[in-house]
XYZ file of C-alpha atoms in Angstrom:
203
model
C 1.013 -131.186 -78.755
C -0.344 -128.648 -81.213
C -0.419 -128.385 -84.938
C -2.774 -126.610 -87.308
C -2.656 -125.580 -91.224
C -2.994 -122.356 -92.488
C -2.470 -119.315 -95.376
C 0.210 -116.637 -94.915
C -1.426 -113.174 -95.127
C 1.211 -110.123 -94.794
C 3.933 -109.091 -92.560
C 3.336 -106.099 -90.263
C 4.416 -104.066 -87.480
C 3.489 -105.240 -84.202
C 4.333 -103.077 -80.935
C 4.826 -104.843 -77.663
C 4.264 -103.947 -74.065
C 8.042 -102.071 -74.154
C 6.473 -100.007 -76.836
C 9.093 -101.473 -79.215
C 8.230 -102.524 -83.175
C 8.557 -105.932 -83.913
C 8.376 -107.437 -86.966
C 5.773 -110.088 -87.675
C 3.732 -112.201 -89.889
C -0.122 -112.590 -89.620
C -1.558 -115.955 -90.920
C -4.987 -117.369 -91.392
C -4.890 -120.319 -89.607
C -7.862 -122.694 -89.160
C -10.255 -124.113 -88.357
C -9.175 -127.886 -89.152
C -10.756 -131.299 -88.467
C -9.422 -134.203 -87.800
C -10.299 -136.825 -90.356
C -7.694 -139.602 -89.275
C -5.996 -141.154 -86.433
C -3.292 -143.192 -87.478
C -1.769 -145.828 -84.607
C 1.387 -148.186 -84.854
C -0.446 -151.413 -84.417
C -2.615 -150.201 -87.663
C -0.423 -148.149 -89.986
C 3.055 -148.696 -88.512
C 3.426 -145.300 -87.004
C 1.409 -142.770 -85.028
C -0.057 -139.822 -86.965
C -3.539 -137.766 -87.295
C -4.320 -136.361 -90.734
C -6.431 -133.195 -90.859
C -8.459 -131.434 -93.405
C -8.666 -127.404 -93.904
C -9.975 -125.352 -96.201
C -12.931 -126.310 -99.052
C -12.803 -127.250 -102.284
C -15.497 -128.292 -105.570
C -15.884 -132.187 -104.722
C -15.541 -132.456 -108.759
C -11.929 -131.407 -108.659
C -11.365 -133.988 -105.733
C -9.542 -137.950 -106.764
C -12.574 -140.388 -105.696
C -9.835 -141.894 -103.293
C -8.929 -138.624 -101.687
C -12.801 -138.347 -101.207
C -12.296 -141.550 -99.666
C -9.814 -140.534 -96.660
C -11.766 -137.779 -96.114
C -14.893 -139.911 -94.974
C -17.717 -137.675 -95.183
C -15.719 -134.255 -93.308
C -15.066 -132.910 -96.618
C -14.193 -131.572 -99.163
C -11.498 -130.700 -97.892
C -8.811 -128.666 -100.120
C -5.796 -129.631 -98.182
C -5.118 -133.121 -96.466
C -2.132 -133.468 -94.086
C -0.552 -135.781 -91.558
C 1.114 -134.189 -88.354
C 3.118 -137.362 -86.214
C 2.198 -137.936 -82.979
C 5.178 -137.894 -80.201
C 4.952 -140.610 -77.685
C 2.945 -139.967 -74.783
C 1.022 -137.133 -76.447
C -2.950 -136.791 -76.468
C -4.494 -137.767 -79.256
C -7.698 -136.483 -80.439
C -10.909 -138.091 -81.623
C -11.769 -138.378 -85.550
C -14.342 -135.727 -86.248
C -12.905 -132.980 -84.071
C -12.205 -129.585 -84.620
C -8.742 -127.602 -83.944
C -8.596 -123.929 -84.241
C -6.063 -121.248 -83.064
C -6.977 -120.826 -79.344
C -4.944 -123.818 -78.827
C -2.057 -121.817 -79.215
C -0.910 -119.450 -76.095
C 0.895 -116.607 -76.403
C 4.642 -117.515 -75.804
C 4.735 -120.662 -77.884
C 7.502 -121.902 -80.116
C 6.291 -123.334 -83.480
C 7.936 -124.482 -86.013
C 6.383 -123.132 -89.820
C 6.665 -125.250 -92.778
C 5.902 -123.562 -96.080
C 6.788 -123.621 -99.955
C 9.295 -120.842 -100.590
C 8.497 -117.910 -103.564
C 9.557 -119.600 -106.634
C 12.414 -116.986 -108.624
C 12.804 -118.989 -112.094
C 16.219 -119.246 -113.931
C 18.685 -117.993 -111.819
C 22.325 -117.115 -112.366
C 24.873 -118.147 -110.121
C 25.367 -114.876 -108.561
C 21.843 -114.505 -107.488
C 21.813 -118.341 -106.529
C 24.542 -118.800 -104.571
C 25.987 -115.626 -103.867
C 29.201 -115.828 -106.263
C 31.256 -112.649 -106.546
C 32.109 -112.964 -110.190
C 34.823 -111.835 -112.067
C 37.146 -108.939 -111.545
C 35.965 -105.397 -112.991
C 39.488 -104.593 -114.221
C 42.427 -105.900 -115.936
C 40.537 -106.098 -119.580
C 37.945 -108.513 -118.483
C 35.060 -107.093 -120.688
C 31.603 -109.673 -119.709
C 32.743 -111.855 -117.099
C 31.338 -109.955 -114.038
C 28.282 -112.264 -113.488
C 29.940 -115.411 -114.730
C 30.233 -118.539 -112.409
C 34.305 -119.077 -113.925
C 36.206 -122.790 -114.305
C 34.162 -125.218 -113.271
C 36.879 -127.770 -112.395
C 38.808 -129.094 -115.482
C 42.567 -130.691 -114.877
C 42.654 -134.519 -115.007
C 38.927 -134.654 -115.014
C 36.662 -135.280 -118.405
C 33.483 -134.453 -116.435
C 31.801 -132.026 -114.272
C 31.474 -132.908 -110.594
C 28.377 -133.445 -108.535
C 27.143 -130.894 -107.018
C 29.125 -128.139 -108.809
C 27.351 -124.905 -108.083
C 25.857 -123.177 -111.689
C 23.213 -121.729 -112.431
C 19.297 -123.213 -112.817
C 15.843 -122.810 -111.214
C 15.626 -121.118 -108.036
C 13.392 -121.461 -105.131
C 10.178 -123.352 -104.945
C 11.595 -125.660 -102.018
C 9.993 -126.440 -98.927
C 11.838 -124.990 -95.939
C 11.124 -124.994 -92.126
C 11.505 -122.599 -90.125
C 11.975 -123.383 -86.034
C 12.291 -121.189 -82.967
C 9.645 -118.986 -84.262
C 7.180 -117.440 -81.240
C 3.982 -116.452 -81.059
C 2.755 -113.395 -79.820
C -0.999 -112.754 -80.383
C -3.452 -115.073 -81.266
C -7.165 -113.943 -82.127
C -9.664 -116.886 -81.382
C -12.417 -114.899 -83.104
C -10.829 -114.062 -86.644
C -8.926 -117.570 -86.022
C -5.504 -115.397 -86.627
C -2.122 -115.847 -85.337
C 0.755 -113.557 -85.524
C 4.130 -115.166 -85.377
C 7.130 -112.823 -84.715
C 9.818 -112.480 -87.743
C 9.260 -113.665 -91.174
C 8.028 -117.021 -93.058
C 8.611 -118.736 -96.040
C 5.992 -118.601 -99.050
C 3.989 -115.586 -100.911
C 0.762 -114.433 -99.663
C -1.681 -116.833 -99.543
C 0.363 -120.167 -99.341
C -0.310 -122.644 -97.461
C 2.028 -123.417 -94.341
C 2.048 -125.952 -91.592
C 2.516 -124.987 -87.562
C 3.228 -127.265 -85.106
C 4.482 -126.731 -81.167
């Protein structure tokens, strides 16, 4: 089992051995430090807690500093569940991108870009009203929300509202390049989030 934290950088064109241009995302990943190992006997589940990035101690609560047990101060702490039979690292061990190899299939989790308050056309893909038959100002309106015998709006009705800022996981992304010296991982395709946002990678 492989896992690491990183930050999304930018998207680039990567030319493979055949000379074809492949869309790829550059991720500055690691190094991370194992701050805690949880077991089924003591915590009820098997997991490892890793720390990534640096932060001023004044900005970190004391309870969180206690979790780091003198390894920090880290900006981010995250847990990864350990699968049955997987090797468990020791506390204090450092993990880098060299654990990944070209061709690995990974799952990347991040927070999508926030788009603010949006209407139903952008948020849900509504077609809007017709542009003919005397309608003036209904081109991007939601239309009926279900009247009839009901005297309330049904739960789950798609309407305008806040869009983006959701935790999104994408599976099946492939690693196409690893640079251990610069701590850079190149993944085929796009990943959620803006530039500089935190992402978790596991294989």
